[in-house]
Amino acid sequence: MPELPEVETIRLSFLRDGPHGKPLPGRIITHAQVLWERTLEEPDVDTFTRRIQGQAIQGIERRGKFLIFRLSQDVLLVHLRMSGDLIVEPDSAPMAKHHRLLLEFQDGQRLAFNDTRKFGRVWLVDDPERVVGSLGPEPLDPAFTAGDLYRGLQNHRRQLKPLLMDQSFLAGLGNIYTDEALHGSRLHPLLLSNEVTQDETVNLHDAIRNTLLKGIQQNGASIDWVYRGGGFQEYFKVYGRTGQLCFECGTPIERILVGQRATHFCPNCQRL
DNA sequence: ACGAGCGCCTGTCGGC
DNA sequence: TGCCGACAGGCGCTCG
């Protein structure tokens, strides 16, 4: 499910006072429970529960779609994949059906990793670079320029959409935001990357950033049964709008398969 | 280097 | 009602 804006929304919520009470930084982990072993990528369950016990959360960062919890000694990384969510609740709350991993705090609350489809992963490591080291640039980093994007596109001869979704090329875009950004820049998802012009790249760079910023501003998107309060779905221009009319030109939005993923675009605005 | 196909999982929805 | 396939915000692997 979540792409960069949804992950960022979760991160920001944990840094503020909220329904969960005080921010997560400052809390001390007293106990961990792994309910579905494959959720824990590394280390093994025994090492994980022993090692994380007593560590405090000192900060929360994000890299692409990864949440990065800085602990007193180690670093905890979480990837929500398709259906993962992080919930702060009382230790006494009834165990929800799809809870996969729990971190209990000294203050009587716990952080629950809930993940229906079990694709999500958690790491506890001393060096996060081992996990996120191969990610591409951070699209909202001011240091990431249209020139960088242009050089990247020229380095490959790949269909634009799968390349933009390749996390080692650019970190954070998923199926929704890629379709929206391509529409925003009027580029066809199957256009070959090294055929994108410099001017088009400037538009694409703008569209990627604006789409992600709009998503964050709306607290992400809430679709299907995964609802966490975001409103970006109200601003979709192509995603999930198959057969509905393009807001720009009135042409029906088409849905095709690209790299095994549903892809939505306007055949008039986005021509090959 | 690139794309297709598939596995990993559970749940929902639409058609028959 | 039941069954069955298609589909879902991700990613890693193998195979041509």
PDB file of C-alpha atoms (C1' of nucleotides) in Angstrom:
ATOM      1  CA  MET A   1       0.000   0.000   0.000  1.00  0.00           C
ATOM      2  CA  PRO A   2       2.010   2.854   1.244  1.00  0.00           C
ATOM      3  CA  GLU A   3       4.274   4.959  -0.867  1.00  0.00           C
ATOM      4  CA  LEU A   4       6.477   7.825   0.225  1.00  0.00           C
ATOM      5  CA  PRO A   5       3.653  10.211   1.291  1.00  0.00           C
ATOM      6  CA  GLU A   6       1.867   7.573   3.383  1.00  0.00           C
ATOM      7  CA  VAL A   7       5.108   6.592   5.110  1.00  0.00           C
ATOM      8  CA  GLU A   8       5.949  10.245   5.719  1.00  0.00           C
ATOM      9  CA  THR A   9       2.455  10.789   7.135  1.00  0.00           C
ATOM     10  CA  ILE A  10       2.991   8.004   9.656  1.00  0.00           C
ATOM     11  CA  ARG A  11       6.423   9.378  10.546  1.00  0.00           C
ATOM     12  CA  LEU A  12       5.114  12.901  11.129  1.00  0.00           C
ATOM     13  CA  SER A  13       2.232  11.613  13.244  1.00  0.00           C
ATOM     14  CA  PHE A  14       4.668   9.767  15.499  1.00  0.00           C
ATOM     15  CA  LEU A  15       6.723  12.906  16.001  1.00  0.00           C
ATOM     16  CA  ARG A  16       3.720  14.873  17.274  1.00  0.00           C
ATOM     17  CA  ASP A  17       1.277  14.626  20.111  1.00  0.00           C
ATOM     18  CA  GLY A  18      -1.722  12.718  18.788  1.00  0.00           C
ATOM     19  CA  PRO A  19      -4.384  10.120  19.557  1.00  0.00           C
ATOM     20  CA  HIS A  20      -1.474   8.000  20.775  1.00  0.00           C
ATOM     21  CA  GLY A  21      -0.449  10.668  23.280  1.00  0.00           C
ATOM     22  CA  LYS A  22       3.110  11.916  23.371  1.00  0.00           C
ATOM     23  CA  PRO A  23       5.548  11.514  20.478  1.00  0.00           C
ATOM     24  CA  LEU A  24       7.359   8.187  20.111  1.00  0.00           C
ATOM     25  CA  PRO A  25      10.870   9.619  20.516  1.00  0.00           C
ATOM     26  CA  GLY A  26      11.675   9.446  24.198  1.00  0.00           C
ATOM     27  CA  ARG A  27       9.832   6.197  24.819  1.00  0.00           C
ATOM     28  CA  ILE A  28      11.643   3.134  26.091  1.00  0.00           C
ATOM     29  CA  ILE A  29      11.012  -0.348  24.715  1.00  0.00           C
ATOM     30  CA  THR A  30      10.556  -2.799  27.563  1.00  0.00           C
ATOM     31  CA  HIS A  31       9.545  -5.892  25.626  1.00  0.00           C
ATOM     32  CA  ALA A  32       9.142  -7.148  22.058  1.00  0.00           C
ATOM     33  CA  GLN A  33       6.975  -9.890  20.643  1.00  0.00           C
ATOM     34  CA  VAL A  34       7.228 -11.395  17.168  1.00  0.00           C
ATOM     35  CA  LEU A  35       3.909 -12.942  16.173  1.00  0.00           C
ATOM     36  CA  TRP A  36       4.775 -13.830  12.550  1.00  0.00           C
ATOM     37  CA  GLU A  37       8.403 -14.832  12.199  1.00  0.00           C
ATOM     38  CA  ARG A  38       8.887 -13.935   8.542  1.00  0.00           C
ATOM     39  CA  THR A  39       8.047 -10.310   9.331  1.00  0.00           C
ATOM     40  CA  LEU A  40      11.454 -10.089  10.986  1.00  0.00           C
ATOM     41  CA  GLU A  41      14.053 -10.020   8.228  1.00  0.00           C
ATOM     42  CA  GLU A  42      16.967  -9.857  10.651  1.00  0.00           C
ATOM     43  CA  PRO A  43      18.273 -10.756  13.139  1.00  0.00           C
ATOM     44  CA  ASP A  44      16.649 -13.974  14.421  1.00  0.00           C
ATOM     45  CA  VAL A  45      13.751 -13.645  16.869  1.00  0.00           C
ATOM     46  CA  ASP A  46      15.769 -14.414  20.002  1.00  0.00           C
ATOM     47  CA  THR A  47      18.506 -11.923  19.194  1.00  0.00           C
ATOM     48  CA  PHE A  48      15.929  -9.310  18.224  1.00  0.00           C
ATOM     49  CA  THR A  49      13.850  -9.518  21.401  1.00  0.00           C
ATOM     50  CA  ARG A  50      16.915  -9.628  23.628  1.00  0.00           C
ATOM     51  CA  ARG A  51      18.692  -6.819  21.860  1.00  0.00           C
ATOM     52  CA  ILE A  52      15.857  -4.313  21.497  1.00  0.00           C
ATOM     53  CA  GLN A  53      14.796  -4.592  25.132  1.00  0.00           C
ATOM     54  CA  GLY A  54      15.655  -1.455  27.109  1.00  0.00           C
ATOM     55  CA  GLN A  55      16.471   0.699  24.081  1.00  0.00           C
ATOM     56  CA  ALA A  56      14.898   4.141  23.747  1.00  0.00           C
ATOM     57  CA  ILE A  57      13.529   5.641  20.546  1.00  0.00           C
ATOM     58  CA  GLN A  58      15.659   8.684  19.862  1.00  0.00           C
ATOM     59  CA  GLY A  59      14.406   9.781  16.455  1.00  0.00           C
ATOM     60  CA  ILE A  60      12.383   8.710  13.430  1.00  0.00           C
ATOM     61  CA  GLU A  61      13.586   9.222   9.879  1.00  0.00           C
ATOM     62  CA  ARG A  62      12.437   8.089   6.465  1.00  0.00           C
ATOM     63  CA  ARG A  63      14.338   6.903   3.419  1.00  0.00           C
ATOM     64  CA  GLY A  64      12.145   6.176   0.406  1.00  0.00           C
ATOM     65  CA  LYS A  65       9.411   3.933   1.747  1.00  0.00           C
ATOM     66  CA  PHE A  66      11.447   2.817   4.770  1.00  0.00           C
ATOM     67  CA  LEU A  67      10.759   4.109   8.267  1.00  0.00           C
ATOM     68  CA  ILE A  68      13.953   4.337  10.281  1.00  0.00           C
ATOM     69  CA  PHE A  69      13.767   4.366  14.077  1.00  0.00           C
ATOM     70  CA  ARG A  70      16.992   5.508  15.706  1.00  0.00           C
ATOM     71  CA  LEU A  71      17.326   3.616  18.978  1.00  0.00           C
ATOM     72  CA  SER A  72      19.859   4.041  21.765  1.00  0.00           C
ATOM     73  CA  GLN A  73      22.142   1.342  20.371  1.00  0.00           C
ATOM     74  CA  ASP A  74      20.680   0.031  17.129  1.00  0.00           C
ATOM     75  CA  VAL A  75      18.506   1.071  14.214  1.00  0.00           C
ATOM     76  CA  LEU A  76      15.056  -0.384  13.572  1.00  0.00           C
ATOM     77  CA  LEU A  77      13.843  -0.277   9.956  1.00  0.00           C
ATOM     78  CA  VAL A  78      10.282  -0.965   8.858  1.00  0.00           C
ATOM     79  CA  HIS A  79       8.962  -1.480   5.333  1.00  0.00           C
ATOM     80  CA  LEU A  80       5.157  -1.660   5.134  1.00  0.00           C
ATOM     81  CA  ARG A  81       5.068  -3.192   1.632  1.00  0.00           C
ATOM     82  CA  MET A  82       1.440  -3.674   0.499  1.00  0.00           C
ATOM     83  CA  SER A  83      -0.713  -3.799   3.615  1.00  0.00           C
ATOM     84  CA  GLY A  84       1.469  -2.897   6.587  1.00  0.00           C
ATOM     85  CA  ASP A  85       0.503  -0.323   9.187  1.00  0.00           C
ATOM     86  CA  LEU A  86       1.906   0.902  12.483  1.00  0.00           C
ATOM     87  CA  ILE A  87      -0.498   1.492  15.351  1.00  0.00           C
ATOM     88  CA  VAL A  88       0.102   2.854  18.842  1.00  0.00           C
ATOM     89  CA  GLU A  89      -2.353   1.395  21.337  1.00  0.00           C
ATOM     90  CA  PRO A  90      -2.576   0.376  24.999  1.00  0.00           C
ATOM     91  CA  ASP A  91      -0.821  -2.861  25.986  1.00  0.00           C
ATOM     92  CA  SER A  92      -4.230  -4.019  27.171  1.00  0.00           C
ATOM     93  CA  ALA A  93      -5.938  -3.592  23.778  1.00  0.00           C
ATOM     94  CA  PRO A  94      -7.397  -6.801  22.334  1.00  0.00           C
ATOM     95  CA  MET A  95      -4.941  -8.411  19.925  1.00  0.00           C
ATOM     96  CA  ALA A  96      -5.990  -7.417  16.419  1.00  0.00           C
ATOM     97  CA  LYS A  97      -6.169 -10.181  13.854  1.00  0.00           C
ATOM     98  CA  HIS A  98      -3.218  -9.155  11.743  1.00  0.00           C
ATOM     99  CA  HIS A  99      -0.722  -7.916  14.300  1.00  0.00           C
ATOM    100  CA  ARG A 100       2.673  -9.353  13.335  1.00  0.00           C
ATOM    101  CA  LEU A 101       5.110  -7.706  15.745  1.00  0.00           C
ATOM    102  CA  LEU A 102       4.748  -5.718  18.976  1.00  0.00           C
ATOM    103  CA  LEU A 103       7.030  -3.303  20.786  1.00  0.00           C
ATOM    104  CA  GLU A 104       5.849  -2.579  24.310  1.00  0.00           C
ATOM    105  CA  PHE A 105       6.806   0.700  25.932  1.00  0.00           C
ATOM    106  CA  GLN A 106       7.492   1.576  29.540  1.00  0.00           C
ATOM    107  CA  ASP A 107       4.429   3.858  29.555  1.00  0.00           C
ATOM    108  CA  GLY A 108       1.849   1.102  29.052  1.00  0.00           C
ATOM    109  CA  GLN A 109       1.375   1.553  25.326  1.00  0.00           C
ATOM    110  CA  ARG A 110       2.707  -0.533  22.476  1.00  0.00           C
ATOM    111  CA  LEU A 111       3.619  -0.057  18.839  1.00  0.00           C
ATOM    112  CA  ALA A 112       1.935  -2.757  16.769  1.00  0.00           C
ATOM    113  CA  PHE A 113       2.994  -3.722  13.253  1.00  0.00           C
ATOM    114  CA  ASN A 114      -0.256  -4.812  11.619  1.00  0.00           C
ATOM    115  CA  ASP A 115       0.031  -6.398   8.190  1.00  0.00           C
ATOM    116  CA  THR A 116      -2.788  -8.377   6.579  1.00  0.00           C
ATOM    117  CA  ARG A 117      -0.777  -9.755   3.702  1.00  0.00           C
ATOM    118  CA  LYS A 118       2.442 -10.472   5.628  1.00  0.00           C
ATOM    119  CA  PHE A 119       4.669  -8.839   2.997  1.00  0.00           C
ATOM    120  CA  GLY A 120       6.008  -6.193   5.374  1.00  0.00           C
ATOM    121  CA  ARG A 121       9.489  -6.495   6.843  1.00  0.00           C
ATOM    122  CA  VAL A 122      11.386  -5.310   9.910  1.00  0.00           C
ATOM    123  CA  TRP A 123      15.145  -5.118  10.481  1.00  0.00           C
ATOM    124  CA  LEU A 124      17.196  -4.395  13.589  1.00  0.00           C
ATOM    125  CA  VAL A 125      20.743  -3.526  12.563  1.00  0.00           C
ATOM    126  CA  ASP A 126      23.672  -1.458  13.700  1.00  0.00           C
ATOM    127  CA  ASP A 127      24.196   0.086  10.268  1.00  0.00           C
ATOM    128  CA  PRO A 128      21.050   1.004   8.281  1.00  0.00           C
ATOM    129  CA  GLU A 129      23.089   1.407   5.096  1.00  0.00           C
ATOM    130  CA  ARG A 130      23.082  -2.377   4.824  1.00  0.00           C
ATOM    131  CA  VAL A 131      19.306  -2.127   4.238  1.00  0.00           C
ATOM    132  CA  VAL A 132      18.766   1.201   2.470  1.00  0.00           C
ATOM    133  CA  GLY A 133      22.216   1.650   0.947  1.00  0.00           C
ATOM    134  CA  SER A 134      21.184   0.714  -2.575  1.00  0.00           C
ATOM    135  CA  LEU A 135      18.240   3.119  -2.787  1.00  0.00           C
ATOM    136  CA  GLY A 136      18.242   5.831  -5.404  1.00  0.00           C
ATOM    137  CA  PRO A 137      17.986   9.551  -4.620  1.00  0.00           C
ATOM    138  CA  GLU A 138      15.328  10.991  -2.350  1.00  0.00           C
ATOM    139  CA  PRO A 139      12.926  12.805  -4.701  1.00  0.00           C
ATOM    140  CA  LEU A 140      12.120  15.635  -2.252  1.00  0.00           C
ATOM    141  CA  ASP A 141      15.764  16.241  -1.355  1.00  0.00           C
ATOM    142  CA  PRO A 142      16.655  19.741  -2.614  1.00  0.00           C
ATOM    143  CA  ALA A 143      19.912  18.230  -3.828  1.00  0.00           C
ATOM    144  CA  PHE A 144      18.000  16.080  -6.325  1.00  0.00           C
ATOM    145  CA  THR A 145      17.797  18.212  -9.447  1.00  0.00           C
ATOM    146  CA  ALA A 146      16.143  17.859 -12.846  1.00  0.00           C
ATOM    147  CA  GLY A 147      19.662  17.489 -14.208  1.00  0.00           C
ATOM    148  CA  ASP A 148      20.237  14.471 -11.977  1.00  0.00           C
ATOM    149  CA  LEU A 149      16.989  12.960 -13.193  1.00  0.00           C
ATOM    150  CA  TYR A 150      17.894  13.630 -16.823  1.00  0.00           C
ATOM    151  CA  ARG A 151      21.270  11.931 -16.484  1.00  0.00           C
ATOM    152  CA  GLY A 152      19.592   8.983 -14.789  1.00  0.00           C
ATOM    153  CA  LEU A 153      17.023   8.622 -17.543  1.00  0.00           C
ATOM    154  CA  GLN A 154      19.737   8.777 -20.213  1.00  0.00           C
ATOM    155  CA  ASN A 155      21.678   6.025 -18.452  1.00  0.00           C
ATOM    156  CA  HIS A 156      18.925   3.533 -19.210  1.00  0.00           C
ATOM    157  CA  ARG A 157      16.746   2.485 -22.073  1.00  0.00           C
ATOM    158  CA  ARG A 158      13.753   1.407 -20.069  1.00  0.00           C
ATOM    159  CA  GLN A 159      10.030   2.029 -20.027  1.00  0.00           C
ATOM    160  CA  LEU A 160       9.487   5.181 -17.977  1.00  0.00           C
ATOM    161  CA  LYS A 161       7.037   3.813 -15.453  1.00  0.00           C
ATOM    162  CA  PRO A 162       8.936   0.701 -14.316  1.00  0.00           C
ATOM    163  CA  LEU A 163      12.125   2.773 -14.149  1.00  0.00           C
ATOM    164  CA  LEU A 164      10.514   5.427 -11.925  1.00  0.00           C
ATOM    165  CA  MET A 165       9.180   2.660  -9.680  1.00  0.00           C
ATOM    166  CA  ASP A 166      12.599   1.027  -9.424  1.00  0.00           C
ATOM    167  CA  GLN A 167      13.675   1.986  -5.900  1.00  0.00           C
ATOM    168  CA  SER A 168      17.350   1.871  -6.810  1.00  0.00           C
ATOM    169  CA  PHE A 169      16.665   4.522  -9.470  1.00  0.00           C
ATOM    170  CA  LEU A 170      14.486   6.805  -7.331  1.00  0.00           C
ATOM    171  CA  ALA A 171      13.306   6.092  -3.784  1.00  0.00           C
ATOM    172  CA  GLY A 172       9.664   6.375  -2.828  1.00  0.00           C
ATOM    173  CA  LEU A 173       7.410   6.257  -5.884  1.00  0.00           C
ATOM    174  CA  GLY A 174       4.880   3.416  -6.127  1.00  0.00           C
ATOM    175  CA  ASN A 175       2.036   2.587  -8.452  1.00  0.00           C
ATOM    176  CA  ILE A 176      -0.279   5.471  -7.571  1.00  0.00           C
ATOM    177  CA  TYR A 177       2.140   8.366  -7.421  1.00  0.00           C
ATOM    178  CA  THR A 178       3.974   7.215 -10.551  1.00  0.00           C
ATOM    179  CA  ASP A 179       0.774   7.210 -12.615  1.00  0.00           C
ATOM    180  CA  GLU A 180      -0.178  10.602 -11.198  1.00  0.00           C
ATOM    181  CA  ALA A 181       3.265  12.122 -11.813  1.00  0.00           C
ATOM    182  CA  LEU A 182       3.383  10.811 -15.383  1.00  0.00           C
ATOM    183  CA  HIS A 183       0.002  12.349 -16.092  1.00  0.00           C
ATOM    184  CA  GLY A 184       1.130  15.575 -14.473  1.00  0.00           C
ATOM    185  CA  SER A 185       4.067  15.737 -16.867  1.00  0.00           C
ATOM    186  CA  ARG A 186       2.042  14.445 -19.847  1.00  0.00           C
ATOM    187  CA  LEU A 187       4.456  11.583 -20.449  1.00  0.00           C
ATOM    188  CA  HIS A 188       3.388   8.120 -21.597  1.00  0.00           C
ATOM    189  CA  PRO A 189       4.256   5.323 -19.141  1.00  0.00           C
ATOM    190  CA  LEU A 190       5.834   3.261 -21.939  1.00  0.00           C
ATOM    191  CA  LEU A 191       8.040   6.061 -23.260  1.00  0.00           C
ATOM    192  CA  LEU A 192      11.663   4.929 -23.274  1.00  0.00           C
ATOM    193  CA  SER A 193      13.672   6.740 -20.638  1.00  0.00           C
ATOM    194  CA  ASN A 194      16.518   7.834 -22.884  1.00  0.00           C
ATOM    195  CA  GLU A 195      14.050   9.396 -25.314  1.00  0.00           C
ATOM    196  CA  VAL A 196      12.779  11.888 -22.740  1.00  0.00           C
ATOM    197  CA  THR A 197      13.995  15.394 -23.599  1.00  0.00           C
ATOM    198  CA  GLN A 198      15.551  17.830 -21.146  1.00  0.00           C
ATOM    199  CA  ASP A 199      12.437  20.008 -21.158  1.00  0.00           C
ATOM    200  CA  GLU A 200      10.227  16.992 -20.551  1.00  0.00           C
ATOM    201  CA  THR A 201      12.521  15.954 -17.718  1.00  0.00           C
ATOM    202  CA  VAL A 202      12.066  19.329 -16.033  1.00  0.00           C
ATOM    203  CA  ASN A 203       8.298  18.797 -16.207  1.00  0.00           C
ATOM    204  CA  LEU A 204       8.641  15.261 -14.880  1.00  0.00           C
ATOM    205  CA  HIS A 205      10.866  16.386 -12.010  1.00  0.00           C
ATOM    206  CA  ASP A 206       8.313  19.070 -11.109  1.00  0.00           C
ATOM    207  CA  ALA A 207       5.402  16.640 -11.385  1.00  0.00           C
ATOM    208  CA  ILE A 208       7.079  14.020  -9.206  1.00  0.00           C
ATOM    209  CA  ARG A 209       7.766  16.528  -6.459  1.00  0.00           C
ATOM    210  CA  ASN A 210       4.408  18.265  -6.659  1.00  0.00           C
ATOM    211  CA  THR A 211       2.534  14.959  -6.610  1.00  0.00           C
ATOM    212  CA  LEU A 212       4.455  13.722  -3.576  1.00  0.00           C
ATOM    213  CA  LEU A 213       4.095  17.047  -1.751  1.00  0.00           C
ATOM    214  CA  LYS A 214       0.365  17.120  -2.463  1.00  0.00           C
ATOM    215  CA  GLY A 215       0.132  13.561  -1.120  1.00  0.00           C
ATOM    216  CA  ILE A 216       1.939  14.507   2.083  1.00  0.00           C
ATOM    217  CA  GLN A 217      -0.179  17.628   2.435  1.00  0.00           C
ATOM    218  CA  GLN A 218      -3.276  15.393   2.224  1.00  0.00           C
ATOM    219  CA  ASN A 219      -1.848  12.908   4.744  1.00  0.00           C
ATOM    220  CA  GLY A 220      -1.520  10.310   2.001  1.00  0.00           C
ATOM    221  CA  ALA A 221      -4.249   8.369   0.241  1.00  0.00           C
ATOM    222  CA  SER A 222      -6.851   6.066   1.775  1.00  0.00           C
ATOM    223  CA  ILE A 223      -8.206   3.424  -0.585  1.00  0.00           C
ATOM    224  CA  ASP A 224      -9.815   0.004  -0.306  1.00  0.00           C
ATOM    225  CA  TRP A 225      -9.902  -1.408   3.200  1.00  0.00           C
ATOM    226  CA  VAL A 226      -6.669   0.297   4.146  1.00  0.00           C
ATOM    227  CA  TYR A 227      -7.967   3.535   5.571  1.00  0.00           C
ATOM    228  CA  ARG A 228      -5.783   5.764   7.658  1.00  0.00           C
ATOM    229  CA  GLY A 229      -7.470   9.079   7.189  1.00  0.00           C
ATOM    230  CA  GLY A 230      -5.627  10.555   4.240  1.00  0.00           C
ATOM    231  CA  GLY A 231      -7.466  12.387   1.485  1.00  0.00           C
ATOM    232  CA  PHE A 232      -5.218  12.287  -1.561  1.00  0.00           C
ATOM    233  CA  GLN A 233      -7.589   9.848  -3.319  1.00  0.00           C
ATOM    234  CA  GLU A 234      -9.895  12.840  -3.813  1.00  0.00           C
ATOM    235  CA  TYR A 235      -7.230  14.332  -6.081  1.00  0.00           C
ATOM    236  CA  PHE A 236      -6.443  11.306  -8.267  1.00  0.00           C
ATOM    237  CA  LYS A 237      -6.406  12.351 -11.915  1.00  0.00           C
ATOM    238  CA  VAL A 238      -5.814   8.928 -13.446  1.00  0.00           C
ATOM    239  CA  TYR A 239      -5.286   6.243 -10.805  1.00  0.00           C
ATOM    240  CA  GLY A 240      -8.412   4.094 -10.517  1.00  0.00           C
ATOM    241  CA  ARG A 241     -10.278   6.330 -12.989  1.00  0.00           C
ATOM    242  CA  THR A 242     -10.432   3.841 -15.885  1.00  0.00           C
ATOM    243  CA  GLY A 243     -13.143   4.908 -18.333  1.00  0.00           C
ATOM    244  CA  GLN A 244     -13.778   8.204 -16.561  1.00  0.00           C
ATOM    245  CA  LEU A 245     -12.971  11.410 -18.389  1.00  0.00           C
ATOM    246  CA  CYS A 246      -9.624  13.159 -18.178  1.00  0.00           C
ATOM    247  CA  PHE A 247     -10.039  16.435 -16.289  1.00  0.00           C
ATOM    248  CA  GLU A 248      -7.715  18.148 -18.773  1.00  0.00           C
ATOM    249  CA  CYS A 249      -9.159  17.050 -22.121  1.00  0.00           C
ATOM    250  CA  GLY A 250     -12.244  14.892 -21.575  1.00  0.00           C
ATOM    251  CA  THR A 251     -10.751  11.732 -23.070  1.00  0.00           C
ATOM    252  CA  PRO A 252     -11.574   8.480 -21.223  1.00  0.00           C
ATOM    253  CA  ILE A 253      -8.720   7.298 -18.993  1.00  0.00           C
ATOM    254  CA  GLU A 254      -7.216   4.005 -20.124  1.00  0.00           C
ATOM    255  CA  ARG A 255      -5.856   1.142 -18.078  1.00  0.00           C
ATOM    256  CA  ILE A 256      -3.043  -1.042 -19.393  1.00  0.00           C
ATOM    257  CA  LEU A 257      -0.578  -3.457 -17.826  1.00  0.00           C
ATOM    258  CA  VAL A 258       2.998  -2.239 -17.552  1.00  0.00           C
ATOM    259  CA  GLY A 259       5.520  -4.442 -15.828  1.00  0.00           C
ATOM    260  CA  GLN A 260       2.659  -6.506 -14.396  1.00  0.00           C
ATOM    261  CA  ARG A 261       1.148  -3.440 -12.749  1.00  0.00           C
ATOM    262  CA  ALA A 262      -2.125  -1.716 -13.537  1.00  0.00           C
ATOM    263  CA  THR A 263      -1.292   1.584 -15.221  1.00  0.00           C
ATOM    264  CA  HIS A 264      -3.691   4.462 -15.745  1.00  0.00           C
ATOM    265  CA  PHE A 265      -3.132   7.271 -18.233  1.00  0.00           C
ATOM    266  CA  CYS A 266      -4.839   9.653 -20.621  1.00  0.00           C
ATOM    267  CA  PRO A 267      -4.200   8.494 -24.203  1.00  0.00           C
ATOM    268  CA  ASN A 268      -4.639  12.044 -25.461  1.00  0.00           C
ATOM    269  CA  CYS A 269      -2.546  14.006 -22.940  1.00  0.00           C
ATOM    270  CA  GLN A 270       0.133  11.321 -22.692  1.00  0.00           C
ATOM    271  CA  ARG A 271       1.158  10.247 -26.189  1.00  0.00           C
ATOM    272  CA  LEU A 272       4.012   8.021 -27.195  1.00  0.00           C
TER     273      LEU A 272
ATOM    274  C1'  DA B   1      20.436  -4.545 -19.400  1.00  0.00           C
ATOM    275  C1'  DC B   2      15.843  -5.318 -19.643  1.00  0.00           C
ATOM    276  C1'  DG B   3      11.240  -7.266 -19.210  1.00  0.00           C
ATOM    277  C1'  DA B   4       8.201 -11.161 -18.268  1.00  0.00           C
ATOM    278  C1'  DG B   5       6.613 -14.466 -14.984  1.00  0.00           C
ATOM    279  C1'  DC B   6       6.066 -15.954 -10.561  1.00  0.00           C
ATOM    280  C1'  DG B   7       6.125 -16.321  -5.470  1.00  0.00           C
ATOM    281  C1'  DC B   8       4.992 -14.354  -1.199  1.00  0.00           C
ATOM    282  C1'  DC B   9      -0.143 -13.628   1.565  1.00  0.00           C
ATOM    283  C1'  DT B  10      -5.010 -12.311   2.771  1.00  0.00           C
ATOM    284  C1'  DG B  11      -9.057 -10.229   1.590  1.00  0.00           C
ATOM    285  C1'  DT B  12     -12.701  -8.133  -1.449  1.00  0.00           C
ATOM    286  C1'  DC B  13     -15.400  -7.858  -5.382  1.00  0.00           C
ATOM    287  C1'  DG B  14     -17.948  -9.158  -9.521  1.00  0.00           C
ATOM    288  C1'  DG B  15     -19.705 -12.738 -12.519  1.00  0.00           C
ATOM    289  C1'  DC B  16     -21.917 -17.040 -13.159  1.00  0.00           C
TER     290       DC B  16
ATOM    291  C1'  DT C   1     -25.667 -19.171  -1.602  1.00  0.00           C
ATOM    292  C1'  DG C   2     -21.203 -20.905  -3.331  1.00  0.00           C
ATOM    293  C1'  DC C   3     -17.382 -21.041  -6.224  1.00  0.00           C
ATOM    294  C1'  DC C   4     -13.733 -18.978  -9.011  1.00  0.00           C
ATOM    295  C1'  DG C   5     -10.914 -15.723 -11.017  1.00  0.00           C
ATOM    296  C1'  DA C   6      -9.185 -11.077 -10.992  1.00  0.00           C
ATOM    297  C1'  DC C   7      -7.280  -7.784  -8.401  1.00  0.00           C
ATOM    298  C1'  DA C   8      -4.842  -4.983  -4.570  1.00  0.00           C
ATOM    299  C1'  DG C   9      -0.466   1.200  -2.661  1.00  0.00           C
ATOM    300  C1'  DG C  10       5.695  -3.980  -3.076  1.00  0.00           C
ATOM    301  C1'  DC C  11       9.636  -6.392  -4.020  1.00  0.00           C
ATOM    302  C1'  DG C  12      12.918 -10.270  -4.822  1.00  0.00           C
ATOM    303  C1'  DC C  13      14.000 -14.013  -7.657  1.00  0.00           C
ATOM    304  C1'  DT C  14      14.750 -16.663 -12.075  1.00  0.00           C
ATOM    305  C1'  DC C  15      14.823 -16.988 -16.809  1.00  0.00           C
ATOM    306  C1'  DG C  16      15.343 -15.722 -21.562  1.00  0.00           C
TER     307       DG C  16
END
